[in-house]
Coordinates of C-alpha atoms in Angstrom, one line a residue:
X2 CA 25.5 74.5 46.0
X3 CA 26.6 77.0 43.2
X4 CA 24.3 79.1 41.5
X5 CA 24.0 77.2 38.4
X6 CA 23.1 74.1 40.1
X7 CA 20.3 76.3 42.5
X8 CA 18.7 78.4 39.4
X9 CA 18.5 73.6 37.8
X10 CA 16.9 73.4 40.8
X11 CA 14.1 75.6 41.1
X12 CA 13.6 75.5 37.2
X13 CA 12.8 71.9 37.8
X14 CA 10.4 72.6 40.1
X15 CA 8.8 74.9 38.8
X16 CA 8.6 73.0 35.7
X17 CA 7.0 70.1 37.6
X18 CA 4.9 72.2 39.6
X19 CA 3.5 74.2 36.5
X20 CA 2.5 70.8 35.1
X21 CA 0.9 69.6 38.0
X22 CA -0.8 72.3 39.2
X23 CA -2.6 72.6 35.6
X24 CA -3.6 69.4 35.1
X25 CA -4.0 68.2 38.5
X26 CA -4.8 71.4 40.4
X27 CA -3.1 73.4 43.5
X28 CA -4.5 70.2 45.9
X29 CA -0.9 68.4 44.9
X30 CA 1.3 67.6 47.8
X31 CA 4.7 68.7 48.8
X32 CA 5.8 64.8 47.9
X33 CA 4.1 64.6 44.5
X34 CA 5.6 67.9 43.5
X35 CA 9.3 66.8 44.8
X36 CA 9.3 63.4 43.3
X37 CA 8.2 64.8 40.0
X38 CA 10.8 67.7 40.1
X39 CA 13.6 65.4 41.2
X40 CA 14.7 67.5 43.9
X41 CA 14.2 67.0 47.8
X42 CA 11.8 68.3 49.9
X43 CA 14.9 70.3 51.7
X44 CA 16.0 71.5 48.6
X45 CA 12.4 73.0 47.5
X46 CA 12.2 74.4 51.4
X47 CA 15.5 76.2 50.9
X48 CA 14.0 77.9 47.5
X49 CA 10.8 78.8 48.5
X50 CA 9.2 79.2 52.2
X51 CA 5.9 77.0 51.2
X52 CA 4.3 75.2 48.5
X53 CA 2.4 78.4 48.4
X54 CA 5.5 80.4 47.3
X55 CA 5.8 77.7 44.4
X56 CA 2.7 78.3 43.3
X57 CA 2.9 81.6 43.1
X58 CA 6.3 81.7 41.4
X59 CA 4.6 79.3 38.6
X60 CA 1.9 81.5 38.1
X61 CA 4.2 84.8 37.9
X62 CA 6.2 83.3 35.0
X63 CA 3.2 81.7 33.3
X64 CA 1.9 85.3 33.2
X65 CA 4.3 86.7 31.1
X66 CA 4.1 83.7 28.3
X67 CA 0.1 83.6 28.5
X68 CA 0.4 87.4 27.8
X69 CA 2.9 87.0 24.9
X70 CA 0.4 84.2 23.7
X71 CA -2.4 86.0 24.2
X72 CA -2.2 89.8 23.2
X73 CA -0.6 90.9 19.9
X74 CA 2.3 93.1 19.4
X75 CA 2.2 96.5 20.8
X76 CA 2.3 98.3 17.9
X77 CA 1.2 95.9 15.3
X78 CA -0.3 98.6 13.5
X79 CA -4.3 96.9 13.6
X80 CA -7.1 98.6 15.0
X81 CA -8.3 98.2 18.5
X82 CA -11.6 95.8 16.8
X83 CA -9.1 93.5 15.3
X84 CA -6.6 93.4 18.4
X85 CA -9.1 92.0 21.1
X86 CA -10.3 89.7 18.5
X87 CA -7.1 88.6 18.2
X88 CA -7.2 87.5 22.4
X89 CA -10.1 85.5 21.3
X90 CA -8.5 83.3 18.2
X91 CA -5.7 83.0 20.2
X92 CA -8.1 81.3 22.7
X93 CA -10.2 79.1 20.3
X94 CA -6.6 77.7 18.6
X95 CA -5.2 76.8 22.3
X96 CA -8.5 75.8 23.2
X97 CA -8.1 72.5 20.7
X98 CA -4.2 71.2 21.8
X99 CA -4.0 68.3 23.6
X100 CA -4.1 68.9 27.1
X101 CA -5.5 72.4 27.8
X102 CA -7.6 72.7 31.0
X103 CA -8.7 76.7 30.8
X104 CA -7.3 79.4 32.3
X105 CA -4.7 78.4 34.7
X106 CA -5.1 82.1 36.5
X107 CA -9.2 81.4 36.4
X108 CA -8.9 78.2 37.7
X109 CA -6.4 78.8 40.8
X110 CA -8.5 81.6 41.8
X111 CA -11.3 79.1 42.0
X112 CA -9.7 76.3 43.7
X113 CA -8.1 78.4 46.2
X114 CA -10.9 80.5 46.9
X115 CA -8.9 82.9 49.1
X116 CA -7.9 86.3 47.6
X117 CA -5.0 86.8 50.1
X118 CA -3.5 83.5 49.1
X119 CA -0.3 84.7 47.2
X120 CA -0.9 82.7 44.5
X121 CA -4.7 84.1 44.2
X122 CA -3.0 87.9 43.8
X123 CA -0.7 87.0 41.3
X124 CA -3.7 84.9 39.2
X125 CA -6.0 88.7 40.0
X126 CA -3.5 90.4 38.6
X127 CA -3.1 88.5 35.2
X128 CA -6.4 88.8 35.1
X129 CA -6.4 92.1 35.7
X130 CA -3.6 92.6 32.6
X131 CA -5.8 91.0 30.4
X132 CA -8.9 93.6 31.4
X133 CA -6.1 96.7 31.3
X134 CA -5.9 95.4 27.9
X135 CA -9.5 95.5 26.5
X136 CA -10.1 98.4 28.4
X137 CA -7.2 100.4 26.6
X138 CA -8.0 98.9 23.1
X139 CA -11.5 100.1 23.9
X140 CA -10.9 103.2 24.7
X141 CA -8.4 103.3 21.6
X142 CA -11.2 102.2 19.7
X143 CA -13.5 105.0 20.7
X144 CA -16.2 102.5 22.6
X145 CA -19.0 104.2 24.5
X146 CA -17.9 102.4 28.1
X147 CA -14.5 101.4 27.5
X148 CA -14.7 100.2 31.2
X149 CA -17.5 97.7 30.5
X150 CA -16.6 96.7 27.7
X151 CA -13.2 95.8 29.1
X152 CA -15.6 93.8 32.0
X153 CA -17.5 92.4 29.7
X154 CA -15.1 90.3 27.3
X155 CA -12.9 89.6 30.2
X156 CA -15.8 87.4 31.6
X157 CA -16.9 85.7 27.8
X158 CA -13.1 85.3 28.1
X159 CA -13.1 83.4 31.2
X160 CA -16.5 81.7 30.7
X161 CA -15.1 80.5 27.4
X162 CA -11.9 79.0 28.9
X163 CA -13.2 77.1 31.3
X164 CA -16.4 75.7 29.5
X165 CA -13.3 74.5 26.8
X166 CA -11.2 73.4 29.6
X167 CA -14.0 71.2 31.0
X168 CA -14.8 69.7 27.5
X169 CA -17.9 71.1 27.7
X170 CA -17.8 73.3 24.5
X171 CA -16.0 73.4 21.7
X172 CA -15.1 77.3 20.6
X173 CA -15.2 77.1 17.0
X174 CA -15.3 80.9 16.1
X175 CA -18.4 80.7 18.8
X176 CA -16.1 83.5 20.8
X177 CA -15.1 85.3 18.0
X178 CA -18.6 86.0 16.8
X179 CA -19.7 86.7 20.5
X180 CA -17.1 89.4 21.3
X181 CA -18.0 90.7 17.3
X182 CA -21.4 90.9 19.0
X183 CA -20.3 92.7 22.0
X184 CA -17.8 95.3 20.1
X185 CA -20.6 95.7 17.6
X186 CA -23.1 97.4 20.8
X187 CA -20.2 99.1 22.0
X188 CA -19.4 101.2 19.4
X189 CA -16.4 99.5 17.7
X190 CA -18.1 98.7 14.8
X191 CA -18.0 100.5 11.1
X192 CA -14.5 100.5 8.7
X193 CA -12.4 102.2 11.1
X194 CA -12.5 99.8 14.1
X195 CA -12.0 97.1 12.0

């Protein structure tokens, strides 16, 4: 097999499995996944040890477009207030397309509900990005517990997602005038955080 038709291969399946696993969940079967991908199970054995190893795999490259959707530029030149707010419109404007189901890291973490699962460590350590984040833009921003705070919107965060991804709320600026809230006691309030 040449290397062109091996890195078709595993794109396709990680395609299909990325598309499964978010709408259907990691409970898919090796069959499912194949017959979606168009490849055989061989062919997914020789790319990957397990189904495990595909999940993972999906979930390492999903992190780095959820990241580039997510956070703003690095040096975008806004204060620390309006670059975490900026995590949270970016959440309420996917949280309205056609098909979104929450946090994909949040929700394999909670369907697997084993954090040595390889899968379950790369989900922690999006996660864990996304806190590094608010926890650095807090500190930036001169916040009296940059460490809480960082705790704190990373669970709004999550507790958003998932109530949107379940259709049970409807964002509507409700998380962007909640974290406002929650930069306001923290000290990131007043012309210069903003």
């Amino acid at each position: 097999m040449t290397t062109t038709a091996t890195a078709s291969t595993r794109e396709r399946l990680l395609d299909a499995a990325a598309e499964l696993f978010y709408r259907e969940g990691v409970g898919i079967g090796v069959e499912a996944l194949c017959r979606t991908a168009g490849v055989s199970k061989r062919s997914m054995y020789q790319l990957f040890d397990s189904k495990d190893a595909v999940l993972a795999a999906v979930l390492q490259r999903r992190a780095a477009s959820t990241e580039a959707l997510l956070l703003p530029p690095e040096d975008d030149g806004r204060p620390p207030r309006s670059r975490i707010l900026h995590v949270f419109e970016q959440l309420e404007a996917a949280s309205v397309k056609p098909g979104y189901r929450g946090c994909p890291f949040l929700a394999t973490e909670v369907e697997l509900k084993n954090p040595e699962h390889p899968a379950s460590r790369v989900a922690r350590g999006a996660k864990q990005s996304l806190t590094d984040f608010f926890r650095t833009e807090g500190e930036r921003g001169g916040a009296h517990d940059p460490a809480l705070l960082a705790r704190q919107l990373t669970l709004v965060f999550d507790g958003a997602s998932a109530r949107a991804g379940v259709g049970d709320e409807t964002l509507d600026g409700l998380t962007t005038a909640t974290v406002g809230t929650l930069l306001d006691a923290a000290g990131l309030s007043g012309p210069e955080a903003r």
